[in-house]
mmCIF file of C-alpha atoms in Angstrom:
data_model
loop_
_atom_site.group_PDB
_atom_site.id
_atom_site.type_symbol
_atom_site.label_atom_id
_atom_site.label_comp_id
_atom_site.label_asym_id
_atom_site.label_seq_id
_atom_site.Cartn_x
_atom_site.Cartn_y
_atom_site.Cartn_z
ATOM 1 C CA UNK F 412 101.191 119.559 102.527
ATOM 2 C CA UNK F 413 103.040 116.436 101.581
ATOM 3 C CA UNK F 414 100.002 114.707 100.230
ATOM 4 C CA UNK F 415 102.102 111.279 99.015
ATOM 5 C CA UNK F 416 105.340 110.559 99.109
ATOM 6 C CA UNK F 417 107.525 108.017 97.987
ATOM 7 C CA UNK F 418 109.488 106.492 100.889
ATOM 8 C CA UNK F 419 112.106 103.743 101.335
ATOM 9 C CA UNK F 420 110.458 100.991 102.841
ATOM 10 C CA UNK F 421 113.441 98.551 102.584
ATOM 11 C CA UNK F 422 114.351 97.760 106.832
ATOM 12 C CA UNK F 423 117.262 95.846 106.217
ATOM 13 C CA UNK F 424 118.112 99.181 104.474
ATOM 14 C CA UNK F 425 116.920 101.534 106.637
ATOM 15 C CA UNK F 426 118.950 99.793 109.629
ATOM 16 C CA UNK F 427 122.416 99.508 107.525
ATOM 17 C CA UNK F 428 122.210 103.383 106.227
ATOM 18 C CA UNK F 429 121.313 104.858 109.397
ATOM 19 C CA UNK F 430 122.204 102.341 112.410
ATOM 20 C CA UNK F 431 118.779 102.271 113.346
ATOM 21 C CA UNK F 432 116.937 98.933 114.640
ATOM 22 C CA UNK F 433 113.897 97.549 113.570
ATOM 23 C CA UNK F 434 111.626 97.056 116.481
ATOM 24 C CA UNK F 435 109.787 94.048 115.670
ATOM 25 C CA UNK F 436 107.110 93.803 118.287
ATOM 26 C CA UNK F 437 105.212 96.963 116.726
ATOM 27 C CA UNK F 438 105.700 95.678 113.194
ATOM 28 C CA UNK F 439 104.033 92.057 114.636
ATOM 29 C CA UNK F 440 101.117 94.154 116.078
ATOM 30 C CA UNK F 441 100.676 96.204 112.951
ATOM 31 C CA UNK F 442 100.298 93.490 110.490
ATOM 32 C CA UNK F 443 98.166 91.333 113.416
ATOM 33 C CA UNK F 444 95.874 94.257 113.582
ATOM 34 C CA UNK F 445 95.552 93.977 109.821
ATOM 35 C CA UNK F 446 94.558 90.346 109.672
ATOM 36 C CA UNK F 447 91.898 90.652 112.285
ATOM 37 C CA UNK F 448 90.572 94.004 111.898
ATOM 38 C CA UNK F 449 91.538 95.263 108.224
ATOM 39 C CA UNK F 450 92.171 98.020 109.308
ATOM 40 C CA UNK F 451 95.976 98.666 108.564
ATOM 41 C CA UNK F 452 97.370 99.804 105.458
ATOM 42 C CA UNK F 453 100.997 99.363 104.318
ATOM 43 C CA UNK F 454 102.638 99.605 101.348
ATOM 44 C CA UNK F 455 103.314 96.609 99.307
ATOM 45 C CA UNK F 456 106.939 97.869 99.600
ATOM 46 C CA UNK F 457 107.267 97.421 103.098
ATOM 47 C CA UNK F 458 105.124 94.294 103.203
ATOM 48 C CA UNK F 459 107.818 92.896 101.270
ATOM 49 C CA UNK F 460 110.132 94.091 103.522
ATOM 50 C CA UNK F 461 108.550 92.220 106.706
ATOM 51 C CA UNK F 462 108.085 89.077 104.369
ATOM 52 C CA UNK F 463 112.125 88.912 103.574
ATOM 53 C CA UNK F 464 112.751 89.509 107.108
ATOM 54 C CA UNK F 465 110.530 86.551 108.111
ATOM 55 C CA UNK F 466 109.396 85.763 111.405
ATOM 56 C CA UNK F 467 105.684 86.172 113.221
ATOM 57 C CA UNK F 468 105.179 89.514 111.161
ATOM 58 C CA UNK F 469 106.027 87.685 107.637
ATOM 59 C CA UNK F 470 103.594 84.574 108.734
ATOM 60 C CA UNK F 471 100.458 87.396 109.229
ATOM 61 C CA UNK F 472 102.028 89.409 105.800
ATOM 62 C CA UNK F 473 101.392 86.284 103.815
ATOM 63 C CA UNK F 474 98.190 85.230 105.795
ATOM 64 C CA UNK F 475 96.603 88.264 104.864
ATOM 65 C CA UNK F 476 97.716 88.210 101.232
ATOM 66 C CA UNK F 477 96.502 84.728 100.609
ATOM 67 C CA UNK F 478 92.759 86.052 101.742
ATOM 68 C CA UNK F 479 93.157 89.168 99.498
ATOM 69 C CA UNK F 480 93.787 86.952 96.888
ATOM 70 C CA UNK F 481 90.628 85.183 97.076
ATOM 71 C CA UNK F 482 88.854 87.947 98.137
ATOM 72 C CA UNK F 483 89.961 89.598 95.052
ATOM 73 C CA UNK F 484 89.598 86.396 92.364
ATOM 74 C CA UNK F 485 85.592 86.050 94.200
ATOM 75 C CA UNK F 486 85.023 90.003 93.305
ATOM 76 C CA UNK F 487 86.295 89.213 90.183
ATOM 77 C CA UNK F 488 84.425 86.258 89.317
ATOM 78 C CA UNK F 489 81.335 88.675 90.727
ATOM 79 C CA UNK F 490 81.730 91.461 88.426
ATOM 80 C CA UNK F 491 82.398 89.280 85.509
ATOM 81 C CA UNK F 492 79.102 87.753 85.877
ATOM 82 C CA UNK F 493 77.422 91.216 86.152
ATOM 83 C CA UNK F 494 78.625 92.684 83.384
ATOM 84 C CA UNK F 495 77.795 89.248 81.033
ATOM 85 C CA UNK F 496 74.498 89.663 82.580
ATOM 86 C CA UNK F 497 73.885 93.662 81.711
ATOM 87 C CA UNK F 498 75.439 92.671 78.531
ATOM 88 C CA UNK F 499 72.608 89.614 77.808
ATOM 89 C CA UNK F 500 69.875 92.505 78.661
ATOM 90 C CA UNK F 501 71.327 95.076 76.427
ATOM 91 C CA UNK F 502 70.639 92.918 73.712
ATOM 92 C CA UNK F 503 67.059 92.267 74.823
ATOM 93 C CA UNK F 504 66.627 95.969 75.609
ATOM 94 C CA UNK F 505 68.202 98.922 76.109
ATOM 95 C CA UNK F 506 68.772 100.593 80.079
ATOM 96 C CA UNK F 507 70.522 103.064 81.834
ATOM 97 C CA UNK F 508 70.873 100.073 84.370
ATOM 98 C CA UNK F 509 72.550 97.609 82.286
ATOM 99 C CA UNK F 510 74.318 100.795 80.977
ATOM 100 C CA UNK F 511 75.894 101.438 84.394
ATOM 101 C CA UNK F 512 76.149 97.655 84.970
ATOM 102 C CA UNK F 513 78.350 96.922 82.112
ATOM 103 C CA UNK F 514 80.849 100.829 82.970
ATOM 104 C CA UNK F 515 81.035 100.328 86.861
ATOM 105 C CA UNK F 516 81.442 96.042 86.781
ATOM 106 C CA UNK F 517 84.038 96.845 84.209
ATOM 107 C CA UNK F 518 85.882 99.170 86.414
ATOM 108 C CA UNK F 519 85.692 96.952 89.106
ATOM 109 C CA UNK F 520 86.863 93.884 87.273
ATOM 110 C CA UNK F 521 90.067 96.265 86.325
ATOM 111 C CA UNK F 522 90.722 97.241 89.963
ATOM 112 C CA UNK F 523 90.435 93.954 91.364
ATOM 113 C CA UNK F 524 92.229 92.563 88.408
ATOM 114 C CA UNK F 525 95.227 94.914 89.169
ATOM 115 C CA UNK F 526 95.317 94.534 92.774
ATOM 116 C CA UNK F 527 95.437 90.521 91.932
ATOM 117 C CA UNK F 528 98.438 91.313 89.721
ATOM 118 C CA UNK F 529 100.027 93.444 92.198
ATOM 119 C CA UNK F 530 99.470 90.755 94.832
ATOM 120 C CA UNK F 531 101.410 87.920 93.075
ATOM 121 C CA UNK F 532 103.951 90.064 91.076
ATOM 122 C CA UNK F 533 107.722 89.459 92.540
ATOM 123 C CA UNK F 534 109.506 92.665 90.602
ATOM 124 C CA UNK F 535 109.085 96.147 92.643
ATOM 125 C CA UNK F 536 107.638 99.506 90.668
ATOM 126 C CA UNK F 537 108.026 102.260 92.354
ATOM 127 C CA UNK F 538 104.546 103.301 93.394
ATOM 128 C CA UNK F 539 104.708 99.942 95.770
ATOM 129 C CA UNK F 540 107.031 102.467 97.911
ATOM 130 C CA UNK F 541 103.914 104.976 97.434
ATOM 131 C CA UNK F 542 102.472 106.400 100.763
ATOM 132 C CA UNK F 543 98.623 108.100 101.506
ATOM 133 C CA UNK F 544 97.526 109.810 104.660
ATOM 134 C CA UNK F 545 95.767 106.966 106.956
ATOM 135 C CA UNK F 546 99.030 104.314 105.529
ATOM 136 C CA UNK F 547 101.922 103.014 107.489
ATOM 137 C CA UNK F 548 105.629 103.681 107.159
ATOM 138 C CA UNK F 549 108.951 103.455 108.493
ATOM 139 C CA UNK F 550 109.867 106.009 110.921
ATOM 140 C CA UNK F 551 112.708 106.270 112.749
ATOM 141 C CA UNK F 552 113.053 107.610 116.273
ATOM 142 C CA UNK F 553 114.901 107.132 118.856
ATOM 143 C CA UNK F 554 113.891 106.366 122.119
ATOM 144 C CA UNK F 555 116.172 105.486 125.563
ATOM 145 C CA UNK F 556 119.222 105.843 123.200
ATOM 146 C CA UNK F 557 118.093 103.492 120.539
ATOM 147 C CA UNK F 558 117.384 104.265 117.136
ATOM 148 C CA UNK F 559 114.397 102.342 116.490
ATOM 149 C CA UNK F 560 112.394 101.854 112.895
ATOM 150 C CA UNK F 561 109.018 101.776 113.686
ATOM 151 C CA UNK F 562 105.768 101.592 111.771
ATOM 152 C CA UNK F 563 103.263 104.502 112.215
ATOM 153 C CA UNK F 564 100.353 105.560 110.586
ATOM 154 C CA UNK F 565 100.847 108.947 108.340
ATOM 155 C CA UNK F 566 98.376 110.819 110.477
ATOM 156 C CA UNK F 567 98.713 111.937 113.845
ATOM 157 C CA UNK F 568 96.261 110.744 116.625
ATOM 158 C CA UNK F 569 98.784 112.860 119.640
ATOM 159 C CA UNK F 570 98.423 111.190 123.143
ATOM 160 C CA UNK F 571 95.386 111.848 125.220
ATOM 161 C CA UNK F 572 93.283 112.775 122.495
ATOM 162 C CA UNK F 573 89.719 110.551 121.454
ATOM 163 C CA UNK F 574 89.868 108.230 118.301
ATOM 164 C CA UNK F 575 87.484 110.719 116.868
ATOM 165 C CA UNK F 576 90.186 113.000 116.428
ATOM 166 C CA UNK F 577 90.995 111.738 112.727
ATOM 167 C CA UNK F 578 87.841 112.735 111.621
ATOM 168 C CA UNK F 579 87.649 116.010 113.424
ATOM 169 C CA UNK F 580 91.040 116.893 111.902
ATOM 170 C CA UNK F 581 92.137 115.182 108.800
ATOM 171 C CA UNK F 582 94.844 117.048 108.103
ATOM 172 C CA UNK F 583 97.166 116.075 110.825
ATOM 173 C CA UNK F 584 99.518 114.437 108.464
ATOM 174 C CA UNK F 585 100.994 117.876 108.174
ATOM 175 C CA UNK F 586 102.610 119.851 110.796
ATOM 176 C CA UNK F 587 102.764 123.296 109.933
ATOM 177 C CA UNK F 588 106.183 125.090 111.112
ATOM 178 C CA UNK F 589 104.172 128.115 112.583
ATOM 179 C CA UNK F 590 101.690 126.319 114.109
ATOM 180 C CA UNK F 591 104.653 123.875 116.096
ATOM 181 C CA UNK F 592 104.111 125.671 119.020
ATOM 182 C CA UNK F 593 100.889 125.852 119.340
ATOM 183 C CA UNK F 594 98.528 123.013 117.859
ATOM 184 C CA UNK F 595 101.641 120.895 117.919
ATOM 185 C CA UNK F 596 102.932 121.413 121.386
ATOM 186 C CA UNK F 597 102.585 118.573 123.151
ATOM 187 C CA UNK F 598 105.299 116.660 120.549
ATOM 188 C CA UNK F 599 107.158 120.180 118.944
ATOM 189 C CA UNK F 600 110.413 119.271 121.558
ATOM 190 C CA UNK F 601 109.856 115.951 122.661
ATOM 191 C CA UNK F 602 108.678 113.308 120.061
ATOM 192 C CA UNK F 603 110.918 113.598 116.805
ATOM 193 C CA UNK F 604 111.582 111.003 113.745
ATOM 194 C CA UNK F 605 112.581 111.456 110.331
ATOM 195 C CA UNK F 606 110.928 110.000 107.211
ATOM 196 C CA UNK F 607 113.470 108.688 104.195
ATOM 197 C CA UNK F 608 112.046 109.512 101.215
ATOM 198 C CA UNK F 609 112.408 109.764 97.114
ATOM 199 C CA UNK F 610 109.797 112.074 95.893
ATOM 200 C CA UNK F 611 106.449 113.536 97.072
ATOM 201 C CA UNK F 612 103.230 114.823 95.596
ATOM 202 C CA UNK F 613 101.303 117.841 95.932
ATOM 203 C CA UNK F 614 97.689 118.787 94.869
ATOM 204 C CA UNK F 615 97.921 122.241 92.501
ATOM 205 C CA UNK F 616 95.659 123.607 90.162
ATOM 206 C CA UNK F 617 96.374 123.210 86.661
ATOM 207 C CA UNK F 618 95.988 125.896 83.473
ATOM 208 C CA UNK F 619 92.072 124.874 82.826
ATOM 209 C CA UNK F 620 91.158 125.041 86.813
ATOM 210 C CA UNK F 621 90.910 121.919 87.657
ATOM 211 C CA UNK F 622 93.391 119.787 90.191
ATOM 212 C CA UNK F 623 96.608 118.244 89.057
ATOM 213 C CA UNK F 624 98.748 116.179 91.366
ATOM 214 C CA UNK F 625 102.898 116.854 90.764
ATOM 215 C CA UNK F 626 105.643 114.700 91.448
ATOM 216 C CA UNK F 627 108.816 116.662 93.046
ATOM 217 C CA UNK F 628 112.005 115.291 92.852
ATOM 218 C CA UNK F 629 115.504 116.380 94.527
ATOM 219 C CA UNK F 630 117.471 117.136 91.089
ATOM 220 C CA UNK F 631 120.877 115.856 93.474
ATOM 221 C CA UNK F 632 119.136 112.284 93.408
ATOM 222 C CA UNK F 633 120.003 112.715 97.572
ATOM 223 C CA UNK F 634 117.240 111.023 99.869
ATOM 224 C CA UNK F 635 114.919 113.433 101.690
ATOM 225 C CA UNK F 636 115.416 113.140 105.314
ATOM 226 C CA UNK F 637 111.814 114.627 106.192
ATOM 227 C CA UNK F 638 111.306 115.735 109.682
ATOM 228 C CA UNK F 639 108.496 114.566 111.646
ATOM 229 C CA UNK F 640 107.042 114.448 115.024
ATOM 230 C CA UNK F 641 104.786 111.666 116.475
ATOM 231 C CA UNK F 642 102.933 110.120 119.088
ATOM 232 C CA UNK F 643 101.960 107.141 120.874
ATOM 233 C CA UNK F 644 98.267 106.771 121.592
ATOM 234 C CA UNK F 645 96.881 104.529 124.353
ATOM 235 C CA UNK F 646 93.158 103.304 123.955
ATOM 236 C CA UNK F 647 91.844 104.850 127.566
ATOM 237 C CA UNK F 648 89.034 101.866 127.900
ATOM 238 C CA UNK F 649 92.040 99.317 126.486
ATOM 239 C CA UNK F 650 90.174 97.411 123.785
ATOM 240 C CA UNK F 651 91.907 98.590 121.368
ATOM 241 C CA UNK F 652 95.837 97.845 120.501
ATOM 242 C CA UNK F 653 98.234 101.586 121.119
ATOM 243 C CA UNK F 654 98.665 103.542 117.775
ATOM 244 C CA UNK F 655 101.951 104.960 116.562
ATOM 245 C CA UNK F 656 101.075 107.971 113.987
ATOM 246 C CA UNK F 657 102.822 110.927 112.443
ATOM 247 C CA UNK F 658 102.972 114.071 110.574
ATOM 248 C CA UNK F 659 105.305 115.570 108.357
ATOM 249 C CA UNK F 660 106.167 119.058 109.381
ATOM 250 C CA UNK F 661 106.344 121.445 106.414
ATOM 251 C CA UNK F 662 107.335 125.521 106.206
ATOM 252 C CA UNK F 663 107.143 128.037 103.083
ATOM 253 C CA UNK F 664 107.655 126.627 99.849
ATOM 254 C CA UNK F 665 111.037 126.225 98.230
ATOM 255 C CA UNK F 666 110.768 128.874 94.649
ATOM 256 C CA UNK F 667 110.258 125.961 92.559
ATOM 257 C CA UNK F 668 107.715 124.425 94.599
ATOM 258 C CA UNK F 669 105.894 127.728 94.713
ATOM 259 C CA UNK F 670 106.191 128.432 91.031
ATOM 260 C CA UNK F 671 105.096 125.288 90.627
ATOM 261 C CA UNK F 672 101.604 126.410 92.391
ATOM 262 C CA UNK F 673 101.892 124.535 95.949
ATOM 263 C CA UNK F 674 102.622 126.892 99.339
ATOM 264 C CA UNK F 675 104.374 124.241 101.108
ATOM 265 C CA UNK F 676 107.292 122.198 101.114
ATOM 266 C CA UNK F 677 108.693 119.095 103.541
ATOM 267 C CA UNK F 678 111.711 120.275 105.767
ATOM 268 C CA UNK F 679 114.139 118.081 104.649
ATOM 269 C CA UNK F 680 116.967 118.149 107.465
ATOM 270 C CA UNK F 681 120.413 117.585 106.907
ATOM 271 C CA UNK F 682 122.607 114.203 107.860
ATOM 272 C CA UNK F 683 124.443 115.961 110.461
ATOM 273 C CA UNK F 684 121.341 117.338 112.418
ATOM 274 C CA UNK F 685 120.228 113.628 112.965
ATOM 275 C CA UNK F 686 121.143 112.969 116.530
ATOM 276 C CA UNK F 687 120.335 116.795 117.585
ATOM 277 C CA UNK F 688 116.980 115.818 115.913
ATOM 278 C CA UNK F 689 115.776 113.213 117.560
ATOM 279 C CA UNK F 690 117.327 113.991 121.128
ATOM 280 C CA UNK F 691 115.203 117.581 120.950
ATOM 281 C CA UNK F 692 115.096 117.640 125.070
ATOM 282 C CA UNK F 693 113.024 120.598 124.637
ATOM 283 C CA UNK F 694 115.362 122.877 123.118
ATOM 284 C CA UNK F 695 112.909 124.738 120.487
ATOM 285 C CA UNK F 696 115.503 127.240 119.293
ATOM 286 C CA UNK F 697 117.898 124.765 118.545
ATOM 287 C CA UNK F 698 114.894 122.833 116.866
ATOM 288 C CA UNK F 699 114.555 125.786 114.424
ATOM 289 C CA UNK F 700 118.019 126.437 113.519
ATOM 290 C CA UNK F 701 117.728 122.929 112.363
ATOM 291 C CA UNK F 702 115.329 123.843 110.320
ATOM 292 C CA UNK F 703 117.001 126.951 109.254
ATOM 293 C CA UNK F 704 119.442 124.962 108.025
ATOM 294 C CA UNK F 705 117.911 122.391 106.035
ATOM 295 C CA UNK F 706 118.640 121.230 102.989
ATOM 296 C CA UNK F 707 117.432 122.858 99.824
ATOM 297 C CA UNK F 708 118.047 120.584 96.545
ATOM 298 C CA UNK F 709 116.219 122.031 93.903
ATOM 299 C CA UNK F 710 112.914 119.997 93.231
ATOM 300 C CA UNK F 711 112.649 119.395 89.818
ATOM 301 C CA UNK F 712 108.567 118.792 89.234
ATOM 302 C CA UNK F 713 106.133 116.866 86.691
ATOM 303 C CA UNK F 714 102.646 115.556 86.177
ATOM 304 C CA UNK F 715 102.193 112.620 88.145
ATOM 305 C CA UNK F 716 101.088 109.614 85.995
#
């Protein structure tokens, strides 16, 4: 289903290698909608991105990242103190409270700890390229002839349906091939993009039963040009800001990928498909002899760490 993915999150990039254009204004309302809401989530990748770029989207990037910092050091400080406190009492007595105190503050101080480091550290690892359902990342579409980059959410909300869509269907970060014409009708012709990306993850079970997450890689080192529909949604009582969100349309998995234990893999289109791609104008068959002739590198698969 595409669970994660690794995607380039590098505009400048983006716009040399495919002669796309960044379109700033959603990228300014993203990160806007971040600092007064919270309710955003981007990569650090990408918010590295915006901040090299500069501009009104850099100013909000760095806004919000000086309050995470001290929203981070006061959890921090927090946690410390609890778990010198369960630590005083343990010595006095012993609990299952002060027990818990001292595991969960610890884990706590660790999170916030690394989220502090990740905040203020310069070098790029590769999981700050790392995508979730519910995050933001470059798309690219193309719309009146343009070639636009534009931030969407990896989940699709599709026009005219009610914000409690998300939580009625979760899983709309994945298009299913078969089901394009039906649950995906309204954008299956009409609203294309691709996704760049390096590698991506899939839930599978592992030997003893329980879930393991694997990271597949194209063995040609080639980026996968993953093909994905979207939408636009417009808040019907306007209060709230209109949401760009997509889904990554999979079919049956590749032989690695299903000897690996997963039953789907990301269609991966080929260069030269591009502009057929996102110029659809309703022609579904030609749609699906894109498809037919995607790209299959063979995915070379480990345990993600």
């Amino acid at each position: 289903m595409c669970y994660s993915a690794l995607v380039l999150a590098d505009l400048m990039k983006l716009e040399r290698l495919y002669g796309a254009k960044v379109d700033d204004a959603f990228y300014q309302q993203t990160v806007k909608v971040r600092w007064w809401e919270g309710l955003a989530k981007l990569p650090k990748a990408l918010d590295d991105s915006l901040l090299a770029r500069g501009g009104e989207a850099a100013e909000f990037v760095q806004k919000w990242r000086d309050r995470r910092v001290d929203e981070l050091t006061q959890e921090l400080f927090a946690q410390k103190r609890r778990v010198a406190d369960a630590e005083r009492a343990l010595q006095v007595k012993e609990t299952k409270k002060a027990r818990e105190d001292v595991r969960i503050g610890t884990d706590k101080m660790a999170k916030a700890q690394l989220a502090l480091d990740d905040l203020r550290r310069k070098e790029q690892l590769p999981r700050d390229s790392r995508i979730f359902p519910g995050m933001y990342a470059p798309v690219i579409v193309e719309v009146d002839g343009q070639r636009l980059i534009r931030p969407m959410r990896y989940q699709c909300r599709p026009a005219g349906k009610p914000a409690s869509y998300d939580r009625q269907y979760p899983g709309t970060y994945n298009a299913r091939r078969d089901n394009l014409e039906g649950f995906w009708k309204g954008q299956f012709g009409h609203s294309h993009g691709f996704m760049v990306a390096s590698r991506f993850y899939e839930n599978v079970e592992g030997p003893d039963g329980k879930n393991q997450v694997l990271e597949f890689t194209p063995r040609d080192g080639e980026p996968m040009l993953v093909a994905c529909l979207w939408s636009r949604w417009t808040d019907p009582d306007g209060k709230e800001p209109d949401l760009l969100s997509f889904a990554a349309i999979t079919d049956e998995p590749e032989p690695e990928v299903a000897a690996a234990g997963h039953d789907r893999t990301i269609i991966n289109i080929k260069p030269e498909h591009i502009d057929a791609w996102l110029q659809p104008g309703g022609d579904l068959a030609a749609m699906h002899a894109i498809f037919d002739d995607k790209r299959h590198p063979y995915y070379e698969h480990r345990i993600a760490a």
